[in-house]
RNA sequence: GCCCGGGUGGUGGAAUUGGUAGACACGAGGGACUUAAACUCCCUUGCCCUCAAAAGCGUGCGGGUUCAAGUCCCGCCCCGGGCACCA
């Protein structure tokens, strides 16, 4: 009989005891090794938590408990990311201060977390809206400003008409709508504070390699930063202006047959008078500006553009004059807003050039095969003939090499590839044909020619011909003896010509022509011919006076919002327009009370309406800060200034909050350097969803703080574990809208926190998104009830099976917790219970098992621990160590295969010899019957794994 | 389109370096207990054939390497995520 347990009573009792004893308080001064375990702190919404939210917190709780039991000093804190629009919108709607809503929501969240029995050290709780916290957010901003990394910009920025505020690029959905309210975002010129995150792009990219993060998150960060390596090259215009383009392919410069400027490029309007078709150009610019945001989404739309009549550019590689276009496929905001267009080697340029009939000049040959010594050059056409009547293709079959191929023929003096192809086809196959089109540009390949015993260097171009009459000429016998013409269907081409890489490429291009965008060997490029793309890229850049450089997708971070509920900028504007930081000793600049939280609608934040607050007097200190004061000291002038009325985005506080947990009450510094060294970096950081942006911003600030000596590590989060969500039982997201939200309080009331914890960890791999199952929850409860009744199976002698199983379980659970494989850890403990119930266990083993389970089910194990006569907390006990001998079996069962198929099994010592294993196998009836059918020719024996007998 | 992950029973999922595929749990079926139900306990549970045993099939599909493939290689299909005219 398994005893039920009174979860509510037990859980309440021990939670109170733990809090009273402060058993989870973090000690800064022990000499134990440290572990900093961090959850992405929540935004305390009015909705409260559903059962999906605590999943990550359960994991960090188990991990931190395990680390504490393993002898580490653990920092496992929690706090609140409480600035931002939801609280502000709530305030507007209910006409209460956002602080009221925040305090209420925080209290509710905290209550919900506490019933789950987490081991947070609440003395270190932080809240981003607390002036003592945002004082340091402001302080970091001042440092950024002083280092020139924060600046004001008047460029058009994303404006959300719904939220009445400016947004960073990252706040937009990919279709150009606001991620919060789905409004179509507009461009509006507006004064903004911007942070130079781009200056950190290279370091953020390179240091990713030092991090133990899931590959998909690293990849998302790389995408976001979007570094392209290439060169800037200057093109002279006929107007005597010079345009700089960015290209990743300077090796293709000789193929640049036109140039494109973004419609917004400054040189377009500047040369208005030189452009003879200005009217047409102006119309295009206006259209591009108005439709851009809406139509960017549509990648199927045809490319458009207008030639700038009266202007040409000089290709610096060959001195040729090339046309200049404006087109909206070139973005003003990326690179230099201008490109050199190489239609032969870029798909977009190819499409545009085809439409506007611009020359397409190939300058890179695709190259096949390794480079060989003393190659002998041959230039040849490779022909394939299409018969439109039968829809078949004519190729050659070589008797000598037993291979199909294109019809090859060398170029004679002055011949084109097309002419050679037609002539050669007639000579070798007798068919009359005409030229249709080139299938490929020139390609080259090197290979050993067995017939001629030379290394062949073949330059060739594939040609499509069409049959013009079906009465072939007679072909000499000796030609046919070497190779014969064969007609193949399209399907047969793919079957018979895909073996040689070069032929496969040609066949692919025949049916699916695309410009060659890969790297290869240069041609049509003067002195650079026969260089590789890589060599030529550097050499050409140098010759034309270009600069090797990188460019990035990531834009500088638009950091100001025109809303109320955020950190005020510690900045004043002087009458002459300069912006000065508030003196550091006057931080924080406290968010003032306002009558209305609504945005003004004119792009100003509600703070702009508070004249008393905005207008200040003070003086400029020696080091250039602004000291708010009614009077100025000797030698200083009392001046008037206006406060900055924008506020910071919600990302500000979350970009550094993890540091404050280390030293949450320090009023003199953001963090004490000794404590920082003690605790940084975060050893394990757990979260999901918004991961990419938050992590980018936090890594940026952290690197900046490293540069100014505040932190000692180059990265904040050494290891990151990605959290998979919990769906509702119907497989949909939990949402009020669907009415499928499961509230953790109800679950705790029903089956207890321990059960919910065990269940959520057992559901599946931590990073998987899995639907909730009430039946699964009941299974977890059954497991804990069996644990509760386990003491009935205790006797003096126990059993060897249970002892061995226990040591295996200790080993498995410890390793799995370290790896965040909680599902298999729970499974191992279930297996132990199965064995222990059946075979009995000793009292010592019982107590050991309780300690293994303690991180998962802290309340029940604590209760059973005390009922076993202990007086200290189980959570301060050491995690059990396993005995390696006992964790290994003395006898194991391995499979016996006959000719690779499993036909039985044998139970032997793990280190049994081959002879022992084989003789054991012979006693197996089934195996023996197979052995009777022949002789053992070969024995493959891998001790502990498999015995495979090859019988004939 | 490009870049990352993935595809295993009715379900969630297990499976060191290739070595008995389906651990553990849920669900389902059968039985015990009970006046009855719930709870609990015991048995069965990949598919197919079968009274049963044995044989056969089986980790998205098609090939390959190997004594041996969920695992490695090549070519496809499908799903999830990220990026998307980024020069």
Short mmCIF file of C-alpha atoms in Angstrom, two decimals, chain A residues 279-676:
data_model
loop_
_atom_site.label_atom_id
_atom_site.label_comp_id
_atom_site.label_asym_id
_atom_site.label_seq_id
_atom_site.Cartn_x
_atom_site.Cartn_y
_atom_site.Cartn_z
CA UNK A 279 11.29 64.35 -63.97
CA UNK A 280 11.24 60.61 -64.42
CA UNK A 281 13.87 60.17 -61.73
CA UNK A 282 11.98 62.33 -59.26
CA UNK A 283 8.78 60.35 -59.76
CA UNK A 284 10.67 57.13 -59.09
CA UNK A 285 12.25 58.49 -55.91
CA UNK A 286 8.86 59.57 -54.57
CA UNK A 287 7.27 56.23 -55.36
CA UNK A 288 10.10 54.37 -53.74
CA UNK A 289 9.85 56.44 -50.58
CA UNK A 290 6.11 55.98 -50.20
CA UNK A 291 5.75 52.30 -50.96
CA UNK A 292 8.90 51.03 -49.46
CA UNK A 293 7.79 49.81 -46.06
CA UNK A 294 4.66 48.14 -47.40
CA UNK A 295 6.23 46.39 -50.34
CA UNK A 296 9.53 45.32 -48.92
CA UNK A 297 7.76 42.16 -47.87
CA UNK A 298 7.04 41.19 -51.44
CA UNK A 299 10.18 39.53 -52.67
CA UNK A 300 8.52 38.28 -55.84
CA UNK A 301 8.10 41.76 -57.23
CA UNK A 302 10.02 42.61 -60.33
CA UNK A 303 13.02 44.85 -59.96
CA UNK A 304 12.51 48.42 -61.07
CA UNK A 305 14.80 51.33 -61.60
CA UNK A 306 15.59 54.40 -63.68
CA UNK A 307 18.74 55.21 -65.59
CA UNK A 308 20.32 58.55 -64.70
CA UNK A 309 20.61 60.05 -68.17
CA UNK A 310 23.54 62.37 -68.52
CA UNK A 311 25.67 60.71 -65.89
CA UNK A 312 28.10 57.84 -66.28
CA UNK A 313 30.55 56.21 -63.92
CA UNK A 314 34.05 55.00 -64.65
CA UNK A 315 34.83 51.40 -63.80
CA UNK A 316 38.19 51.88 -62.08
CA UNK A 317 39.42 48.48 -63.17
CA UNK A 318 39.23 48.97 -66.91
CA UNK A 319 38.41 52.67 -67.33
CA UNK A 320 35.15 51.95 -69.14
CA UNK A 321 32.22 54.31 -68.80
CA UNK A 322 29.21 52.50 -67.39
CA UNK A 323 25.60 53.63 -66.89
CA UNK A 324 24.30 54.69 -63.49
CA UNK A 325 20.81 53.70 -62.30
CA UNK A 326 18.74 54.30 -59.24
CA UNK A 327 16.75 51.28 -58.06
CA UNK A 328 14.99 50.39 -54.84
CA UNK A 329 16.66 47.01 -54.66
CA UNK A 330 19.59 48.93 -53.32
CA UNK A 331 19.03 50.06 -49.75
CA UNK A 332 20.27 53.41 -48.53
CA UNK A 333 20.75 52.04 -45.05
CA UNK A 334 23.06 49.18 -45.88
CA UNK A 335 26.70 49.44 -46.89
CA UNK A 336 27.26 52.73 -48.67
CA UNK A 337 23.86 52.88 -50.34
CA UNK A 338 25.48 52.25 -53.71
CA UNK A 339 26.61 49.14 -55.54
CA UNK A 340 28.68 48.10 -58.48
CA UNK A 341 26.46 45.73 -60.42
CA UNK A 342 27.96 42.54 -61.81
CA UNK A 343 25.12 40.84 -63.64
CA UNK A 344 27.17 37.80 -64.65
CA UNK A 345 27.81 36.88 -61.03
CA UNK A 346 24.92 38.21 -58.95
CA UNK A 347 21.34 37.05 -59.25
CA UNK A 348 19.75 40.40 -58.49
CA UNK A 349 21.98 42.29 -60.87
CA UNK A 350 21.40 39.58 -63.46
CA UNK A 351 17.64 39.99 -63.22
CA UNK A 352 17.91 43.78 -63.46
CA UNK A 353 20.41 43.72 -66.35
CA UNK A 354 18.29 41.27 -68.31
CA UNK A 355 15.27 43.50 -67.94
CA UNK A 356 17.08 46.72 -68.94
CA UNK A 357 19.31 45.06 -71.55
CA UNK A 358 22.60 45.89 -69.92
CA UNK A 359 25.75 44.00 -70.88
CA UNK A 360 26.40 40.81 -68.89
CA UNK A 361 30.09 40.05 -68.83
CA UNK A 362 31.47 36.91 -67.19
CA UNK A 363 34.76 37.43 -65.37
CA UNK A 364 34.94 34.34 -63.17
CA UNK A 365 35.13 30.77 -64.44
CA UNK A 366 33.71 27.99 -62.37
CA UNK A 367 36.56 25.61 -61.80
CA UNK A 368 36.51 21.82 -61.48
CA UNK A 369 39.18 19.44 -60.32
CA UNK A 370 42.45 19.89 -58.49
CA UNK A 371 45.33 21.85 -59.91
CA UNK A 372 47.70 19.44 -61.74
CA UNK A 373 51.33 19.75 -62.90
CA UNK A 374 52.20 20.68 -66.51
CA UNK A 375 48.64 20.87 -67.80
CA UNK A 376 48.05 21.03 -71.55
CA UNK A 377 45.46 23.62 -72.53
CA UNK A 378 42.55 22.81 -74.77
CA UNK A 379 39.68 25.17 -75.54
CA UNK A 380 36.55 23.38 -76.61
CA UNK A 381 32.81 23.69 -77.03
CA UNK A 382 30.53 21.08 -75.44
CA UNK A 383 27.34 20.68 -77.39
CA UNK A 384 23.99 19.11 -76.64
CA UNK A 385 21.30 18.98 -79.33
CA UNK A 386 17.60 19.24 -78.63
CA UNK A 387 15.11 17.73 -81.04
CA UNK A 388 11.87 19.68 -80.55
CA UNK A 389 9.83 17.00 -82.33
CA UNK A 390 10.71 14.18 -79.95
CA UNK A 391 11.85 16.32 -77.01
CA UNK A 392 15.04 14.26 -76.80
CA UNK A 393 18.64 15.33 -76.40
CA UNK A 394 21.61 14.19 -78.44
CA UNK A 395 24.78 13.27 -76.54
CA UNK A 396 27.75 11.01 -77.17
CA UNK A 397 28.54 7.61 -75.74
CA UNK A 398 32.24 6.73 -75.53
CA UNK A 399 32.98 3.04 -75.94
CA UNK A 400 36.43 3.41 -74.47
CA UNK A 401 35.37 5.06 -71.21
CA UNK A 402 31.81 3.65 -71.11
CA UNK A 403 30.45 7.08 -70.44
CA UNK A 404 27.95 9.52 -71.82
CA UNK A 405 29.05 13.11 -72.40
CA UNK A 406 28.40 16.31 -74.30
CA UNK A 407 29.71 16.42 -77.89
CA UNK A 408 33.15 18.01 -77.57
CA UNK A 409 35.15 19.83 -80.19
CA UNK A 410 38.11 22.19 -80.06
CA UNK A 411 37.83 25.76 -81.29
CA UNK A 412 39.56 26.45 -84.57
CA UNK A 413 41.08 29.81 -85.41
CA UNK A 414 38.62 32.67 -85.03
CA UNK A 415 35.72 30.37 -84.25
CA UNK A 416 33.17 31.08 -81.54
CA UNK A 417 32.03 28.36 -79.17
CA UNK A 418 28.69 28.30 -80.99
CA UNK A 419 30.30 27.81 -84.40
CA UNK A 420 32.59 25.11 -83.13
CA UNK A 421 29.67 23.29 -81.54
CA UNK A 422 27.64 23.25 -84.75
CA UNK A 423 30.61 22.17 -86.87
CA UNK A 424 31.76 19.49 -84.50
CA UNK A 425 28.28 18.07 -84.08
CA UNK A 426 27.95 17.69 -87.85
CA UNK A 427 31.36 16.02 -88.13
CA UNK A 428 30.91 13.59 -85.29
CA UNK A 429 27.21 12.78 -85.49
CA UNK A 430 26.17 13.88 -88.95
CA UNK A 431 23.26 15.98 -87.66
CA UNK A 432 22.49 19.49 -88.96
CA UNK A 433 21.86 21.92 -86.13
CA UNK A 434 21.59 25.56 -85.26
CA UNK A 435 22.73 27.53 -82.20
CA UNK A 436 20.07 28.23 -79.54
CA UNK A 437 21.89 29.57 -76.50
CA UNK A 438 24.84 29.13 -74.24
CA UNK A 439 24.10 26.85 -71.31
CA UNK A 440 27.04 28.01 -69.20
CA UNK A 441 29.73 30.63 -69.18
CA UNK A 442 33.26 29.42 -69.70
CA UNK A 443 34.28 26.84 -67.13
CA UNK A 444 37.60 25.18 -66.60
CA UNK A 445 38.68 21.80 -65.37
CA UNK A 446 41.85 19.87 -64.88
CA UNK A 447 42.08 16.12 -65.15
CA UNK A 448 44.37 13.33 -66.29
CA UNK A 449 43.69 12.24 -69.84
CA UNK A 450 44.37 8.50 -69.92
CA UNK A 451 44.26 8.25 -73.74
CA UNK A 452 46.83 10.95 -74.33
CA UNK A 453 48.68 10.38 -71.04
CA UNK A 454 48.72 14.10 -70.20
CA UNK A 455 47.18 16.40 -67.62
CA UNK A 456 44.47 18.19 -69.51
CA UNK A 457 43.47 21.78 -68.73
CA UNK A 458 40.12 22.18 -70.41
CA UNK A 459 38.42 25.51 -70.91
CA UNK A 460 34.98 24.96 -72.30
CA UNK A 461 31.60 26.42 -72.78
CA UNK A 462 28.41 24.40 -73.03
CA UNK A 463 26.14 25.12 -75.97
CA UNK A 464 22.53 24.22 -76.63
CA UNK A 465 21.80 23.42 -80.31
CA UNK A 466 18.56 22.54 -82.04
CA UNK A 467 18.08 19.92 -84.73
CA UNK A 468 17.24 21.59 -88.07
CA UNK A 469 16.66 18.48 -90.20
CA UNK A 470 16.39 14.85 -89.24
CA UNK A 471 18.36 13.45 -92.17
CA UNK A 472 21.86 13.02 -90.84
CA UNK A 473 24.94 12.82 -93.04
CA UNK A 474 26.94 9.63 -93.07
CA UNK A 475 29.60 9.48 -90.38
CA UNK A 476 32.93 7.69 -91.05
CA UNK A 477 33.27 4.26 -89.44
CA UNK A 478 36.37 5.14 -87.45
CA UNK A 479 34.48 7.99 -85.72
CA UNK A 480 31.66 5.62 -84.74
CA UNK A 481 34.11 3.08 -83.42
CA UNK A 482 35.26 5.57 -80.76
CA UNK A 483 31.93 7.06 -79.85
CA UNK A 484 28.37 6.98 -81.05
CA UNK A 485 25.58 9.57 -80.92
CA UNK A 486 22.71 8.71 -78.57
CA UNK A 487 19.30 10.36 -78.08
CA UNK A 488 18.20 10.59 -74.45
CA UNK A 489 15.11 11.89 -72.70
CA UNK A 490 15.38 14.56 -70.02
CA UNK A 491 15.07 11.91 -67.30
CA UNK A 492 17.81 9.82 -68.90
CA UNK A 493 20.11 12.84 -69.00
CA UNK A 494 19.78 13.14 -65.25
CA UNK A 495 20.46 9.42 -64.84
CA UNK A 496 23.44 9.11 -67.17
CA UNK A 497 25.28 12.41 -67.10
CA UNK A 498 25.33 13.29 -63.40
CA UNK A 499 28.46 11.30 -62.61
CA UNK A 500 31.03 13.88 -63.68
CA UNK A 501 30.65 17.07 -61.64
CA UNK A 502 31.13 19.34 -64.60
CA UNK A 503 28.53 17.55 -66.71
CA UNK A 504 26.11 17.56 -63.80
CA UNK A 505 26.53 21.32 -63.48
CA UNK A 506 25.86 21.78 -67.20
CA UNK A 507 22.74 19.60 -67.14
CA UNK A 508 21.48 21.51 -64.12
CA UNK A 509 22.08 24.83 -65.90
CA UNK A 510 20.37 23.53 -69.03
CA UNK A 511 17.04 23.21 -67.23
CA UNK A 512 17.54 25.75 -64.46
CA UNK A 513 19.83 28.54 -65.61
CA UNK A 514 21.27 30.75 -62.86
CA UNK A 515 24.17 33.18 -62.91
CA UNK A 516 27.35 31.75 -61.45
CA UNK A 517 27.77 33.39 -58.05
CA UNK A 518 30.50 31.17 -56.66
CA UNK A 519 34.22 31.75 -56.55
CA UNK A 520 36.54 30.48 -59.25
CA UNK A 521 39.27 31.59 -61.60
CA UNK A 522 39.38 35.06 -63.15
CA UNK A 523 38.99 35.71 -66.87
CA UNK A 524 38.36 38.83 -68.97
CA UNK A 525 40.16 40.70 -66.21
CA UNK A 526 43.44 41.75 -67.81
CA UNK A 527 46.48 41.14 -65.66
CA UNK A 528 44.36 39.35 -63.04
CA UNK A 529 43.33 36.51 -65.35
CA UNK A 530 43.94 33.04 -63.94
CA UNK A 531 44.11 34.27 -60.36
CA UNK A 532 41.69 32.71 -57.90
CA UNK A 533 38.80 34.87 -56.70
CA UNK A 534 40.44 35.22 -53.33
CA UNK A 535 43.80 36.42 -54.67
CA UNK A 536 42.18 38.65 -57.25
CA UNK A 537 39.86 40.24 -54.70
CA UNK A 538 42.79 41.54 -52.73
CA UNK A 539 44.89 42.42 -55.79
CA UNK A 540 42.14 44.30 -57.61
CA UNK A 541 41.12 46.20 -54.49
CA UNK A 542 44.69 47.32 -54.06
CA UNK A 543 45.14 48.29 -57.70
CA UNK A 544 42.07 50.55 -57.78
CA UNK A 545 42.82 52.11 -54.41
CA UNK A 546 39.94 50.40 -52.60
CA UNK A 547 39.87 49.34 -48.97
CA UNK A 548 39.20 45.88 -47.58
CA UNK A 549 36.44 46.37 -45.04
CA UNK A 550 33.43 44.82 -43.38
CA UNK A 551 29.86 45.94 -43.29
CA UNK A 552 27.06 44.95 -40.95
CA UNK A 553 23.33 44.43 -40.96
CA UNK A 554 23.00 45.50 -37.34
CA UNK A 555 22.12 49.20 -37.04
CA UNK A 556 22.93 51.47 -34.19
CA UNK A 557 20.41 51.08 -31.39
CA UNK A 558 17.61 53.66 -31.26
CA UNK A 559 17.50 54.03 -27.53
CA UNK A 560 14.86 56.64 -26.71
CA UNK A 561 11.11 56.30 -26.35
CA UNK A 562 8.52 59.05 -26.15
CA UNK A 563 6.70 57.49 -23.25
CA UNK A 564 6.35 57.95 -19.51
CA UNK A 565 7.13 54.66 -17.81
CA UNK A 566 10.86 54.30 -18.33
CA UNK A 567 14.16 55.57 -17.00
CA UNK A 568 14.57 59.35 -17.56
CA UNK A 569 17.73 60.27 -19.40
CA UNK A 570 20.21 61.97 -17.06
CA UNK A 571 20.75 64.72 -19.61
CA UNK A 572 20.01 68.42 -19.92
CA UNK A 573 19.98 70.51 -23.07
CA UNK A 574 21.65 73.90 -22.96
CA UNK A 575 20.41 76.95 -24.78
CA UNK A 576 23.10 76.50 -27.43
CA UNK A 577 21.93 72.98 -28.17
CA UNK A 578 24.66 71.05 -26.41
CA UNK A 579 23.60 68.17 -24.23
CA UNK A 580 25.29 67.69 -20.87
CA UNK A 581 25.09 64.76 -18.47
CA UNK A 582 23.73 65.36 -15.01
CA UNK A 583 26.51 65.24 -12.41
CA UNK A 584 26.88 61.68 -11.17
CA UNK A 585 26.36 62.63 -7.51
CA UNK A 586 22.88 63.87 -8.48
CA UNK A 587 21.77 60.52 -9.86
CA UNK A 588 19.20 59.14 -9.98
CA UNK A 589 17.11 61.54 -11.97
CA UNK A 590 13.82 60.40 -10.51
CA UNK A 591 10.83 59.95 -12.78
CA UNK A 592 8.49 62.80 -11.86
CA UNK A 593 4.79 62.52 -11.11
CA UNK A 594 2.54 63.54 -13.98
CA UNK A 595 -1.16 64.17 -14.29
CA UNK A 596 -1.58 62.31 -17.57
CA UNK A 597 0.38 59.31 -18.76
CA UNK A 598 -0.83 59.58 -22.34
CA UNK A 599 1.76 60.41 -24.97
CA UNK A 600 1.30 63.95 -26.21
CA UNK A 601 0.83 62.73 -29.76
CA UNK A 602 3.25 65.27 -31.16
CA UNK A 603 6.17 62.95 -30.61
CA UNK A 604 6.90 64.32 -27.15
CA UNK A 605 6.77 62.21 -24.03
CA UNK A 606 4.33 63.13 -21.22
CA UNK A 607 7.34 64.46 -19.31
CA UNK A 608 7.55 67.39 -21.72
CA UNK A 609 4.36 68.81 -20.19
CA UNK A 610 5.85 69.27 -16.74
CA UNK A 611 7.43 72.69 -17.00
CA UNK A 612 8.58 72.60 -13.36
CA UNK A 613 10.56 69.51 -14.00
CA UNK A 614 11.80 70.26 -17.50
CA UNK A 615 13.20 73.70 -16.78
CA UNK A 616 16.13 73.68 -14.42
CA UNK A 617 18.92 75.95 -13.35
CA UNK A 618 22.39 74.92 -12.42
CA UNK A 619 25.99 75.23 -13.39
CA UNK A 620 28.56 73.37 -15.43
CA UNK A 621 31.14 71.56 -13.33
CA UNK A 622 34.83 71.44 -14.04
CA UNK A 623 34.57 68.08 -15.76
CA UNK A 624 31.70 69.20 -17.97
CA UNK A 625 28.72 67.80 -16.09
CA UNK A 626 25.60 69.71 -15.24
CA UNK A 627 24.93 70.32 -11.55
CA UNK A 628 21.33 71.17 -10.82
CA UNK A 629 21.32 74.06 -8.32
CA UNK A 630 19.65 77.34 -7.40
CA UNK A 631 22.94 79.11 -7.04
CA UNK A 632 26.32 78.65 -8.59
CA UNK A 633 29.56 78.49 -6.61
CA UNK A 634 32.30 81.09 -7.03
CA UNK A 635 33.57 81.30 -10.55
CA UNK A 636 30.68 79.34 -12.04
CA UNK A 637 27.80 80.82 -13.90
CA UNK A 638 24.22 79.90 -13.06
CA UNK A 639 22.55 78.85 -16.30
CA UNK A 640 19.17 77.63 -17.45
CA UNK A 641 18.69 74.29 -19.15
CA UNK A 642 15.95 71.90 -20.18
CA UNK A 643 15.84 68.29 -19.16
CA UNK A 644 15.71 65.53 -21.71
CA UNK A 645 12.11 64.32 -21.76
CA UNK A 646 12.49 61.04 -23.60
CA UNK A 647 12.78 57.87 -21.56
CA UNK A 648 14.81 54.73 -22.08
CA UNK A 649 13.40 51.57 -23.71
CA UNK A 650 12.44 48.55 -21.66
CA UNK A 651 15.64 46.82 -22.75
CA UNK A 652 17.78 49.23 -20.72
CA UNK A 653 17.40 47.70 -17.27
CA UNK A 654 17.56 44.13 -18.53
CA UNK A 655 20.87 44.87 -20.24
CA UNK A 656 22.76 44.84 -16.96
CA UNK A 657 20.44 43.68 -14.16
CA UNK A 658 22.28 40.39 -13.62
CA UNK A 659 25.26 42.34 -12.26
CA UNK A 660 23.22 44.06 -9.59
CA UNK A 661 22.25 40.77 -7.93
CA UNK A 662 25.90 40.41 -7.00
CA UNK A 663 25.84 43.60 -4.95
CA UNK A 664 22.22 44.75 -4.77
CA UNK A 665 22.45 47.28 -1.96
CA UNK A 666 25.62 49.09 -2.91
CA UNK A 667 24.90 52.82 -2.96
CA UNK A 668 28.44 53.90 -3.89
CA UNK A 669 29.04 51.81 -6.95
CA UNK A 670 27.18 49.74 -9.50
CA UNK A 671 29.03 46.77 -8.12
CA UNK A 672 31.92 46.15 -5.77
CA UNK A 673 34.92 44.98 -7.84
CA UNK A 674 35.82 42.20 -5.41
CA UNK A 675 32.29 40.82 -5.44
CA UNK A 676 32.17 41.16 -9.20
#
